[in-house]
């Protein structure tokens, strides 16, 4: 089974994140950049399927030059190679344009299954898997906490707030996964060394047959027009117990409509 894993490079959610002053897009130049956390689970799931039934695992990323670091990190976990869509015109692309480009890249690859993270920590649209399944005319199975592959039949347990749904489809299909699906492996030293030699196929928009006017900030259907920094946190209210601490606490909680 040939599997493509979508991997997005995002600013580390453990650090302070910001927007660029000029065009209000996410600040990526100075940010500490990592693989979107959910995508590591997607890579792990793809490797597990490959180990069970054979085939290949290819990483697909759309992003600037710096995204190469995340591609190498992804490859060090075990995938066979990567496709990197990199073009200056992509800056500021929204989810619709991103799905257009990723769909074109997928059309140029041979695959049975695409695995993505359920959402990215910067955009949080949680829409990419659905948009791609619509564009490519294949089944889209979103939010998996379990994936079973039986020949060409895919079955997922689709995580809900209060339980799960069982959803089935035939390949080719696109599956998005939550972080409840597995425990991603750590890259071994051997894996890190091997990743340096794995093929990374870089594609421009022209290679994919996408016109620059269809992507980027100019074509975005939604834009951040203004942003203000979060106000500093106010000091909390301190209650001194002078024998009446309990009633003071209850009065405070009642005033805040907590009780
Ligand atoms: C602060 C902020 C500012 C924004 N500014 C703008 C703006 O100015 N204009 C605008 O139109 N939109 C803007 N967006 C929206 C955002 O850029 C898009 O929604 C995003 O690029 C695509 O969707 P997503 O990353 O949310 O995908 P999701 O659907 O959340 O991601 C799901 C999965 O899709 C895959 N995936 C997503 N993107 C890629 C990729 N590039 N390469 C490979 N795999 C990928 C990953 O596997 C990911 O786990 C902004 C968002 C934020 C948070």
XYZ file of C-alpha atoms and ligand atoms in Angstrom:
312
model
C 0.000 0.000 0.000
C 1.462 3.368 -1.015
C 0.827 5.966 1.661
C 1.339 9.731 1.587
C 1.547 11.539 4.928
C 0.776 15.264 5.088
C 3.264 17.069 7.296
C 3.037 20.749 8.133
C 5.767 22.810 9.785
C 4.305 25.094 12.452
C 5.586 27.467 15.143
C 6.217 25.520 18.370
C 3.031 25.823 20.447
C 5.177 25.649 23.602
C 6.719 29.046 22.794
C 5.310 32.572 22.395
C 3.748 32.846 18.910
C 3.039 36.055 17.031
C 1.777 37.608 13.807
C 3.937 39.593 11.402
C 3.452 43.348 11.721
C 3.262 43.920 7.941
C 0.720 41.413 6.613
C -0.617 39.782 9.827
C 0.362 36.295 8.738
C 1.928 33.881 11.208
C 5.517 34.882 12.133
C 7.652 31.979 10.920
C 11.053 33.593 10.338
C 12.036 34.033 13.983
C 9.785 31.350 15.463
C 10.998 28.015 16.716
C 9.531 25.664 14.112
C 8.487 22.053 14.596
C 6.435 19.346 12.883
C 2.761 19.872 13.681
C 2.316 17.498 16.629
C -0.641 15.596 15.180
C 1.349 14.870 12.012
C 3.856 12.774 13.988
C 0.943 10.461 14.839
C 0.032 10.384 11.136
C 3.610 9.355 10.267
C 3.591 6.653 12.961
C 0.284 5.253 11.684
C 1.580 5.174 8.103
C 4.721 3.328 9.210
C 2.602 0.805 11.125
C 0.437 0.138 8.050
C 3.568 -0.256 5.910
C 5.085 -2.671 8.435
C 1.872 -4.730 8.374
C 1.075 -4.841 4.651
C 4.169 -3.480 2.828
C 4.430 -0.551 0.432
C 5.921 2.922 0.688
C 5.495 5.999 2.865
C 6.034 9.439 1.309
C 5.917 12.718 3.224
C 4.203 15.683 1.520
C 4.810 19.222 2.782
C 3.870 22.640 1.460
C 6.059 25.286 3.013
C 9.085 27.582 2.652
C 12.819 26.634 2.658
C 12.831 26.160 6.426
C 10.263 23.363 6.121
C 13.181 21.171 4.950
C 14.170 20.753 8.622
C 10.777 19.259 9.459
C 10.921 17.049 6.362
C 14.280 15.587 7.492
C 12.920 15.086 11.011
C 9.869 13.304 9.557
C 12.113 11.139 7.348
C 14.253 10.186 10.357
C 11.215 8.370 11.791
C 11.235 5.989 8.802
C 9.366 7.199 5.662
C 11.004 6.463 2.295
C 11.072 9.944 0.752
C 9.354 13.306 0.545
C 7.787 15.852 -1.774
C 8.289 19.500 -0.799
C 6.098 22.107 -2.499
C 8.057 25.339 -2.135
C 7.299 28.557 -3.984
C 7.569 32.189 -2.888
C 4.048 32.849 -4.213
C 2.583 30.503 -1.569
C 3.129 32.961 1.307
C -0.166 33.715 3.084
C -2.128 30.934 1.385
C -5.386 30.050 3.141
C -6.787 26.565 3.645
C -8.568 26.569 0.250
C -5.397 27.438 -1.661
C -3.369 24.988 0.442
C -5.790 22.190 -0.446
C -5.630 23.140 -4.136
C -1.826 22.846 -4.129
C -1.704 19.655 -2.046
C -4.378 18.090 -4.297
C -2.285 18.863 -7.394
C 0.791 17.371 -5.732
C -1.190 14.243 -4.807
C -2.427 13.909 -8.404
C 1.210 13.534 -9.424
C 1.869 10.689 -6.977
C 0.753 7.057 -6.879
C -1.038 6.425 -3.620
C -3.753 4.323 -2.022
C -3.992 6.128 1.292
C -3.277 9.671 2.506
C -2.909 10.188 6.250
C -3.033 13.687 7.780
C -3.186 15.109 11.261
C -6.720 15.982 12.389
C -5.717 19.625 12.798
C -2.700 21.899 12.814
C -1.760 23.927 15.863
C -1.395 27.188 13.883
C -4.322 27.188 11.451
C -6.609 24.810 13.383
C -9.007 24.631 10.443
C -9.242 20.836 10.779
C -10.441 21.034 7.195
C -7.557 19.806 5.071
C -8.532 16.110 4.905
C -12.144 16.957 3.946
C -11.119 19.581 1.391
C -8.684 17.152 -0.237
C -11.186 14.288 -0.373
C -13.682 16.645 -2.049
C -11.127 17.925 -4.567
C -9.823 14.440 -5.382
C -13.212 12.677 -5.351
C -12.160 10.018 -2.819
C -13.493 9.011 0.606
C -12.505 11.225 3.542
C -12.441 9.579 6.970
C -11.735 12.210 9.605
C -10.741 12.180 13.251
C -9.578 8.585 13.630
C -8.502 7.179 16.979
C -8.028 3.741 15.393
C -7.344 2.624 11.817
C -7.624 -0.932 10.495
C -6.521 -1.908 6.984
C -7.885 -5.130 5.472
C -6.897 -5.372 1.803
C -8.514 -2.346 0.162
C -10.984 -1.892 3.034
C -10.284 0.791 5.619
C -12.125 0.983 8.932
C -11.721 3.784 11.443
C -13.031 4.503 14.880
C -14.008 8.152 14.511
C -13.488 9.903 17.820
C -16.449 11.905 19.131
C -16.821 13.825 22.383
C -18.934 11.097 23.953
C -17.885 7.912 22.156
C -16.926 6.864 18.630
C -18.398 6.011 15.225
C -17.218 3.122 13.061
C -16.685 4.350 9.486
C -15.592 2.205 6.529
C -14.319 3.024 3.052
C -12.386 1.535 0.175
C -9.018 2.855 -0.942
C -8.073 5.321 -2.328
C -9.026 7.392 0.689
C -7.849 10.152 2.996
C -7.767 9.611 6.752
C -7.044 12.201 9.435
C -5.910 11.065 12.875
C -5.999 12.346 16.445
C -3.167 11.934 18.937
C -5.081 9.100 20.640
C -4.295 6.708 17.764
C -0.756 5.628 18.720
C 2.516 6.611 20.375
C 4.960 8.012 17.782
C 8.409 6.428 17.770
C 11.549 8.460 18.473
C 13.955 8.686 15.531
C 16.968 6.397 16.115
C 20.542 7.553 15.393
C 20.484 5.230 12.365
C 17.203 6.827 11.258
C 18.636 10.345 11.563
C 21.691 9.412 9.476
C 19.556 7.578 6.869
C 17.179 10.566 6.565
C 20.004 12.720 5.162
C 20.213 10.482 2.093
C 16.506 9.998 1.417
C 15.092 11.625 -1.750
C 13.241 14.938 -1.375
C 11.502 16.007 -4.577
C 11.026 19.794 -4.579
C 8.145 21.118 -6.676
C 7.293 24.679 -7.686
C 3.811 25.898 -8.546
C 4.768 25.760 -12.239
C 5.741 22.078 -11.825
C 2.248 21.408 -10.453
C 0.451 23.498 -13.076
C -0.948 25.937 -10.507
C -1.010 29.636 -11.407
C 0.552 31.933 -8.781
C -2.571 34.146 -8.868
C -4.624 31.268 -7.370
C -2.606 31.117 -4.133
C -0.976 33.384 -1.569
C -2.292 36.299 0.417
C -3.784 38.007 -2.666
C -6.062 35.030 -3.360
C -6.972 34.301 0.266
C -10.715 34.215 0.951
C -10.146 35.298 4.561
C -7.564 37.669 5.997
C -6.503 38.805 9.456
C -7.048 42.589 9.214
C -6.102 43.553 12.764
C -4.695 42.002 15.903
C -3.929 43.311 19.381
C -1.672 41.735 21.990
C -3.408 39.948 24.842
C -3.718 42.334 27.838
C -1.340 41.502 30.704
C -2.838 39.261 33.385
C -4.310 41.058 36.364
C -3.189 39.978 39.816
C -5.662 37.543 41.383
C -7.774 38.407 44.408
C -6.139 37.386 47.705
C -8.377 36.305 50.546
C -6.948 36.483 54.057
C -8.595 34.129 56.496
C -9.575 35.938 59.646
C -12.053 33.310 60.683
C -14.352 34.258 57.805
C -12.239 32.845 54.909
C -14.910 30.328 53.914
C -17.698 32.847 53.544
C -15.370 35.293 51.720
C -14.480 32.511 49.231
C -18.148 31.634 48.662
C -19.015 35.323 48.194
C -16.215 35.651 45.627
C -17.284 32.512 43.737
C -20.930 33.666 43.776
C -19.945 37.116 42.446
C -18.035 35.405 39.612
C -21.146 33.240 38.969
C -19.063 30.079 39.534
C -21.455 28.791 42.229
C -2.969 33.519 13.235
C -3.467 33.030 11.894
C -3.378 33.844 10.783
C -3.867 33.429 9.576
N -3.825 34.281 8.531
C -4.478 33.969 7.426
C -4.632 34.939 6.409
O -4.146 36.062 6.511
N -5.357 34.596 5.340
C -5.943 33.389 5.244
O -6.665 33.157 4.299
N -5.768 32.408 6.154
C -5.074 32.685 7.252
N -4.984 31.752 8.230
C -5.500 30.396 8.001
C -4.410 29.303 7.805
O -3.254 29.769 7.207
C -4.933 28.120 6.957
O -6.100 27.660 7.512
C -3.889 26.979 6.850
O -2.801 27.311 6.040
C -4.437 25.685 6.261
O -5.214 25.077 7.115
P -4.732 24.449 8.490
O -3.278 24.484 8.615
O -5.545 25.104 9.516
O -5.137 22.947 8.243
P -5.778 21.907 9.201
O -6.961 21.428 8.464
O -5.920 22.393 10.610
O -4.619 20.836 9.195
C -4.902 19.454 9.168
C -3.738 18.718 8.606
O -3.566 19.076 7.264
C -2.226 18.939 6.908
N -1.720 20.222 6.386
C -2.227 21.483 6.589
N -1.478 22.384 5.953
C -0.479 21.703 5.345
C 0.627 22.072 4.544
N 0.876 23.334 4.234
N 1.465 21.082 4.108
C 1.220 19.784 4.417
N 0.208 19.380 5.161
C -0.634 20.321 5.615
C -1.500 18.513 8.151
O -1.432 17.103 8.200
C -2.405 18.987 9.263
O -2.220 18.233 10.427
C -4.452 32.134 9.442
C -4.490 31.315 10.568
C -4.016 31.740 11.770
C -4.091 30.834 12.974
